[in-house]
mmCIF file of C-alpha atoms in Angstrom:
data_model
loop_
_atom_site.group_PDB
_atom_site.id
_atom_site.type_symbol
_atom_site.label_atom_id
_atom_site.label_comp_id
_atom_site.label_asym_id
_atom_site.label_seq_id
_atom_site.Cartn_x
_atom_site.Cartn_y
_atom_site.Cartn_z
ATOM 1 C CA MET M 20 149.079 -7.612 -42.797
ATOM 2 C CA ILE M 21 150.337 -11.271 -43.276
ATOM 3 C CA SER M 22 152.533 -13.310 -41.004
ATOM 4 C CA LEU M 23 153.016 -16.910 -40.077
ATOM 5 C CA ASP M 24 150.468 -18.162 -37.532
ATOM 6 C CA HIS M 25 150.354 -21.848 -37.126
ATOM 7 C CA ILE M 26 151.970 -25.034 -38.146
ATOM 8 C CA ALA M 27 150.124 -28.240 -38.508
ATOM 9 C CA VAL M 28 151.899 -31.842 -37.765
ATOM 10 C CA TRP M 29 149.683 -34.876 -38.510
ATOM 11 C CA SER M 30 150.152 -37.810 -36.415
ATOM 12 C CA ASP M 31 148.551 -41.458 -35.927
ATOM 13 C CA ASN M 32 148.807 -40.963 -32.227
ATOM 14 C CA LEU M 33 147.893 -37.663 -30.705
ATOM 15 C CA TYR M 34 149.501 -38.184 -27.185
ATOM 16 C CA ARG M 35 152.515 -39.805 -28.293
ATOM 17 C CA THR M 36 153.475 -37.206 -30.561
ATOM 18 C CA THR M 37 152.698 -34.326 -28.480
ATOM 19 C CA ILE M 38 154.760 -36.000 -25.399
ATOM 20 C CA ASP M 39 157.858 -36.390 -27.828
ATOM 21 C CA LEU M 40 157.711 -32.999 -29.244
ATOM 22 C CA SER M 41 157.509 -31.711 -25.714
ATOM 23 C CA ARG M 42 160.481 -34.078 -24.450
ATOM 24 C CA ALA M 43 162.480 -32.979 -27.811
ATOM 25 C CA THR M 44 161.953 -29.110 -27.172
ATOM 26 C CA GLY M 45 160.915 -28.636 -23.534
ATOM 27 C CA LEU M 46 157.751 -26.928 -24.670
ATOM 28 C CA GLY M 47 154.480 -27.455 -22.621
ATOM 29 C CA SER M 48 151.415 -28.546 -24.378
ATOM 30 C CA ALA M 49 147.614 -27.295 -24.330
ATOM 31 C CA ASP M 50 144.297 -29.110 -25.437
ATOM 32 C CA GLY M 51 143.210 -27.453 -28.488
ATOM 33 C CA GLY M 52 140.051 -29.424 -28.617
ATOM 34 C CA TYR M 53 138.357 -31.184 -31.389
ATOM 35 C CA PHE M 54 136.589 -31.348 -34.964
ATOM 36 C CA PRO M 55 133.639 -33.149 -34.646
ATOM 37 C CA GLY M 56 132.847 -33.356 -38.373
ATOM 38 C CA LEU M 57 136.459 -34.481 -39.071
ATOM 39 C CA GLY M 58 137.059 -36.969 -36.117
ATOM 40 C CA LEU M 59 140.402 -34.585 -35.303
ATOM 41 C CA GLY M 60 141.757 -34.185 -31.841
ATOM 42 C CA GLN M 61 144.100 -31.228 -31.320
ATOM 43 C CA LYS M 62 147.207 -30.259 -28.978
ATOM 44 C CA LEU M 63 149.008 -27.046 -28.959
ATOM 45 C CA LEU M 64 152.515 -26.316 -28.406
ATOM 46 C CA SER M 65 153.329 -22.317 -28.616
ATOM 47 C CA LEU M 66 156.707 -21.352 -30.328
ATOM 48 C CA GLY M 67 156.184 -17.982 -29.055
ATOM 49 C CA ASP M 68 155.196 -14.443 -30.870
ATOM 50 C CA TYR M 69 151.759 -15.608 -31.742
ATOM 51 C CA VAL M 70 152.791 -18.729 -33.574
ATOM 52 C CA TYR M 71 152.024 -22.264 -32.592
ATOM 53 C CA ILE M 72 152.338 -25.890 -33.679
ATOM 54 C CA GLU M 73 148.877 -27.873 -33.660
ATOM 55 C CA VAL M 74 148.974 -31.534 -33.361
ATOM 56 C CA GLU M 75 146.325 -33.433 -35.252
ATOM 57 C CA SER M 76 145.180 -36.908 -35.174
ATOM 58 C CA ILE M 77 142.138 -39.228 -35.781
ATOM 59 C CA VAL M 78 140.322 -39.450 -32.238
ATOM 60 C CA ASP M 79 136.883 -40.674 -33.638
ATOM 61 C CA HIS M 80 138.030 -44.120 -35.669
ATOM 62 C CA ARG M 81 134.487 -44.307 -36.966
ATOM 63 C CA MET M 82 135.510 -41.924 -39.322
ATOM 64 C CA ILE M 83 138.458 -44.352 -40.944
ATOM 65 C CA ALA M 84 135.680 -47.169 -40.529
ATOM 66 C CA GLU M 85 133.036 -45.086 -42.677
ATOM 67 C CA ARG M 86 135.822 -44.045 -45.115
ATOM 68 C CA ALA M 87 135.564 -40.444 -44.425
ATOM 69 C CA PRO M 88 137.969 -38.654 -46.853
ATOM 70 C CA MET M 89 139.932 -36.462 -44.422
ATOM 71 C CA ALA M 90 140.355 -39.474 -42.192
ATOM 72 C CA LEU M 91 141.748 -41.331 -44.880
ATOM 73 C CA GLU M 92 144.012 -38.833 -45.974
ATOM 74 C CA LEU M 93 145.505 -38.449 -42.518
ATOM 75 C CA GLU M 94 145.922 -42.300 -42.294
ATOM 76 C CA ARG M 95 147.664 -42.224 -45.666
ATOM 77 C CA GLN M 96 150.040 -39.451 -44.506
ATOM 78 C CA THR M 97 151.072 -40.590 -41.252
ATOM 79 C CA ALA M 98 151.769 -44.427 -42.643
ATOM 80 C CA ASN M 99 155.542 -43.321 -42.601
ATOM 81 C CA GLY M 100 155.383 -41.435 -39.345
ATOM 82 C CA ASP M 101 154.672 -38.153 -38.315
ATOM 83 C CA CYS M 102 154.446 -35.287 -41.320
ATOM 84 C CA PHE M 103 154.221 -31.588 -41.211
ATOM 85 C CA ALA M 104 151.047 -30.976 -42.895
ATOM 86 C CA GLY M 105 150.003 -27.101 -43.002
ATOM 87 C CA LEU M 106 152.309 -24.040 -43.024
ATOM 88 C CA CYS M 107 149.654 -21.572 -42.148
ATOM 89 C CA LEU M 108 149.868 -17.637 -42.524
ATOM 90 C CA ARG M 109 147.350 -15.253 -41.192
ATOM 91 C CA SER M 110 145.890 -11.695 -42.012
ATOM 92 C CA ASP M 111 143.949 -9.223 -40.369
ATOM 93 C CA ASN M 112 142.402 -7.868 -43.383
ATOM 94 C CA LEU M 113 139.334 -9.754 -45.347
ATOM 95 C CA ASP M 114 140.409 -8.111 -48.586
ATOM 96 C CA GLU M 115 143.807 -9.603 -48.359
ATOM 97 C CA ILE M 116 142.141 -13.007 -48.057
ATOM 98 C CA ALA M 117 139.946 -12.293 -51.080
ATOM 99 C CA GLU M 118 142.901 -11.044 -53.101
ATOM 100 C CA PHE M 119 144.603 -14.353 -52.453
ATOM 101 C CA ALA M 120 141.588 -16.674 -53.252
ATOM 102 C CA ARG M 121 141.167 -14.536 -56.392
ATOM 103 C CA HIS M 122 144.855 -15.486 -57.273
ATOM 104 C CA ARG M 123 144.422 -19.009 -56.363
ATOM 105 C CA GLY M 124 140.997 -19.142 -58.496
ATOM 106 C CA ILE M 125 138.861 -20.369 -55.648
ATOM 107 C CA ALA M 126 136.571 -18.649 -53.281
ATOM 108 C CA PRO M 127 137.209 -18.129 -49.741
ATOM 109 C CA ALA M 128 136.382 -20.754 -47.317
ATOM 110 C CA GLU M 129 134.029 -19.263 -44.620
ATOM 111 C CA ASN M 130 134.361 -21.921 -42.014
ATOM 112 C CA ILE M 131 136.822 -24.907 -41.033
ATOM 113 C CA ILE M 132 135.490 -28.019 -42.441
ATOM 114 C CA GLY M 133 134.092 -30.053 -39.947
ATOM 115 C CA GLY M 134 133.593 -27.310 -37.393
ATOM 116 C CA LYS M 135 135.508 -27.203 -34.059
ATOM 117 C CA VAL M 136 134.915 -27.231 -30.484
ATOM 118 C CA ARG M 137 137.550 -25.766 -28.233
ATOM 119 C CA MET M 138 138.615 -27.355 -24.881
ATOM 120 C CA VAL M 139 138.607 -24.230 -23.331
ATOM 121 C CA PRO M 140 135.109 -22.235 -24.455
ATOM 122 C CA ALA M 141 136.447 -18.836 -23.542
ATOM 123 C CA GLN M 142 138.952 -19.165 -26.196
ATOM 124 C CA GLY M 143 136.416 -18.044 -28.714
ATOM 125 C CA SER M 144 134.723 -19.244 -31.791
ATOM 126 C CA GLY M 145 133.097 -18.052 -34.901
ATOM 127 C CA PRO M 146 133.746 -17.985 -38.406
ATOM 128 C CA SER M 147 137.232 -18.811 -39.777
ATOM 129 C CA VAL M 148 137.776 -17.659 -43.078
ATOM 130 C CA HIS M 149 140.738 -18.877 -45.256
ATOM 131 C CA ALA M 150 141.970 -19.524 -48.226
ATOM 132 C CA PRO M 151 142.665 -21.787 -50.288
ATOM 133 C CA ASP M 152 140.876 -25.025 -48.387
ATOM 134 C CA PHE M 153 142.821 -27.896 -47.077
ATOM 135 C CA TRP M 154 142.365 -29.739 -50.214
ATOM 136 C CA ASN M 155 143.978 -27.052 -52.357
ATOM 137 C CA SER M 156 147.220 -26.022 -50.165
ATOM 138 C CA TRP M 157 148.008 -28.446 -47.543
ATOM 139 C CA ARG M 158 147.852 -31.612 -49.899
ATOM 140 C CA LEU M 159 150.114 -29.515 -52.261
ATOM 141 C CA GLY M 160 152.501 -28.790 -49.700
ATOM 142 C CA LYS M 161 151.578 -25.192 -49.883
ATOM 143 C CA PRO M 162 150.523 -22.467 -47.396
ATOM 144 C CA ASN M 163 147.152 -21.206 -46.805
ATOM 145 C CA ILE M 164 145.934 -17.953 -45.259
ATOM 146 C CA TYR M 165 143.516 -17.608 -42.259
ATOM 147 C CA TYR M 166 141.577 -14.239 -41.573
ATOM 148 C CA VAL M 167 142.541 -13.551 -37.686
ATOM 149 C CA PRO M 168 141.207 -10.042 -37.046
ATOM 150 C CA ASP M 169 142.563 -9.828 -33.311
ATOM 151 C CA LEU M 170 145.355 -11.907 -31.199
ATOM 152 C CA THR M 171 143.641 -11.311 -28.001
ATOM 153 C CA ASN M 172 142.582 -14.842 -27.951
ATOM 154 C CA HIS M 173 145.255 -16.487 -30.101
ATOM 155 C CA SER M 174 145.601 -20.033 -29.703
ATOM 156 C CA SER M 175 149.187 -19.527 -29.016
ATOM 157 C CA LEU M 176 148.228 -17.813 -25.892
ATOM 158 C CA LEU M 177 146.781 -20.979 -24.349
ATOM 159 C CA PRO M 178 148.866 -21.777 -20.970
ATOM 160 C CA PRO M 179 150.352 -25.219 -21.434
ATOM 161 C CA GLN M 180 149.324 -28.031 -18.839
ATOM 162 C CA PRO M 181 151.227 -28.016 -15.975
ATOM 163 C CA GLY M 182 154.196 -30.445 -16.051
ATOM 164 C CA THR M 183 154.165 -30.952 -19.924
ATOM 165 C CA GLY M 184 157.360 -28.389 -20.300
ATOM 166 C CA ASP M 185 158.818 -25.424 -18.646
ATOM 167 C CA VAL M 186 160.589 -24.106 -21.683
ATOM 168 C CA ARG M 187 158.610 -21.137 -23.484
ATOM 169 C CA GLY M 188 158.945 -20.424 -27.102
ATOM 170 C CA THR M 189 159.876 -16.795 -28.007
ATOM 171 C CA GLY M 190 159.356 -16.846 -31.878
ATOM 172 C CA VAL M 191 160.221 -18.841 -34.923
ATOM 173 C CA ILE M 192 163.782 -17.829 -36.709
ATOM 174 C CA SER M 193 163.191 -20.021 -39.637
ATOM 175 C CA VAL M 194 161.577 -22.629 -41.536
ATOM 176 C CA GLU M 195 162.750 -25.341 -44.242
ATOM 177 C CA ILE M 196 160.354 -25.747 -47.329
ATOM 178 C CA GLY M 197 160.825 -27.623 -50.606
ATOM 179 C CA GLY M 198 160.639 -26.151 -54.145
ATOM 180 C CA THR M 199 162.502 -22.625 -54.795
ATOM 181 C CA GLU M 200 161.643 -19.054 -53.925
ATOM 182 C CA PRO M 201 159.874 -18.264 -57.455
ATOM 183 C CA ASP M 202 157.974 -21.137 -56.508
ATOM 184 C CA LEU M 203 156.481 -19.642 -53.649
ATOM 185 C CA ARG M 204 156.397 -16.009 -55.184
ATOM 186 C CA THR M 205 154.282 -17.683 -57.867
ATOM 187 C CA TRP M 206 151.744 -19.323 -55.222
ATOM 188 C CA LEU M 207 151.482 -16.383 -52.944
ATOM 189 C CA GLY M 208 150.991 -13.692 -55.998
ATOM 190 C CA ASP M 209 150.667 -10.312 -54.992
ATOM 191 C CA VAL M 210 149.388 -10.370 -51.736
ATOM 192 C CA VAL M 211 152.562 -10.996 -50.038
ATOM 193 C CA LYS M 212 156.236 -11.351 -50.988
ATOM 194 C CA PRO M 213 158.189 -14.150 -49.124
ATOM 195 C CA ALA M 214 160.676 -11.840 -47.685
ATOM 196 C CA GLU M 215 157.786 -9.941 -45.957
ATOM 197 C CA LEU M 216 156.916 -12.832 -43.344
ATOM 198 C CA GLY M 217 159.376 -11.875 -41.276
ATOM 199 C CA ILE M 218 161.157 -15.259 -40.798
ATOM 200 C CA GLU M 219 163.932 -16.755 -42.921
ATOM 201 C CA ILE M 220 162.922 -19.017 -45.244
ATOM 202 C CA VAL M 221 165.055 -21.743 -46.387
ATOM 203 C CA TYR M 222 164.520 -23.556 -49.849
ATOM 204 C CA ASN M 223 165.805 -26.947 -50.305
ATOM 205 C CA GLY M 224 164.536 -27.719 -53.871
ATOM 206 C CA GLY M 225 163.092 -30.637 -53.195
ATOM 207 C CA PRO M 226 159.164 -31.672 -53.371
ATOM 208 C CA ASP M 227 156.828 -29.261 -51.753
ATOM 209 C CA GLY M 228 156.136 -29.131 -48.245
ATOM 210 C CA LEU M 229 157.289 -28.087 -44.941
ATOM 211 C CA TYR M 230 160.527 -30.006 -43.654
ATOM 212 C CA ALA M 231 161.672 -28.236 -40.654
ATOM 213 C CA VAL M 232 161.008 -25.267 -38.409
ATOM 214 C CA THR M 233 163.581 -23.532 -36.139
ATOM 215 C CA PHE M 234 162.426 -21.168 -32.979
ATOM 216 C CA ASP M 235 164.334 -19.659 -30.268
ATOM 217 C CA SER M 236 163.322 -20.273 -26.696
ATOM 218 C CA THR M 237 164.020 -19.555 -23.301
ATOM 219 C CA ASP M 238 166.453 -22.606 -23.423
ATOM 220 C CA GLY M 239 167.898 -21.567 -26.721
ATOM 221 C CA PRO M 240 167.256 -22.485 -30.280
ATOM 222 C CA ARG M 241 165.225 -25.659 -31.415
ATOM 223 C CA THR M 242 164.562 -27.356 -34.469
ATOM 224 C CA ILE M 243 161.685 -29.851 -35.122
ATOM 225 C CA ARG M 244 162.508 -31.856 -38.290
ATOM 226 C CA LEU M 245 159.759 -34.088 -39.772
ATOM 227 C CA ASN M 246 158.670 -35.441 -43.134
ATOM 228 C CA PRO M 247 156.571 -33.283 -45.409
ATOM 229 C CA ILE M 248 153.337 -33.786 -46.386
ATOM 230 C CA THR M 249 153.372 -35.718 -49.764
ATOM 231 C CA LEU M 250 150.929 -35.964 -52.733
#
């Protein structure tokens, strides 16, 4: 089964963006860890119903000085402020990942590029099969799909740090994306139909990418609107 899993937000300041999102929504945040091979740090805000936002920013600035491709891309994408980077789906079936990879004409990625070290080791680790990879999905403003066989240790379940926010997300209601429904159907192929994702999808006809996410919460509906990633 394929459903929405997480939404990536890119920032030039991990703490500022996380605090701004918490103040705007009331949601608390947790520390997701970092990606040593990419120089990225990560904060998490749960939207409820096993969906979360991951805020990512460069925390090892040697990556920029050394002209690492991912660091340079994040620096470029955030030059005009925070942006939505990835609209990430999940599947508990490896065959669906393989089917989607074949449709996109690319082999599934076996692991997250750069690796990941979690702030809470018990949250688990191991292979993170997904398709397509970042360069062939996020940078195009298109969703990719991750293999998530078990939700027991899902990142959305990490408890927020005390004092960061008292509102609890209860599930995503809708997302606004660029392009049209036929565009998304063509991208996803036969692996899943947009209407089967369980959320309302608003198509604004603009450039590809994610523009807004609306979720319900213990304090009522909230909408987060940011710039989409750009080619």
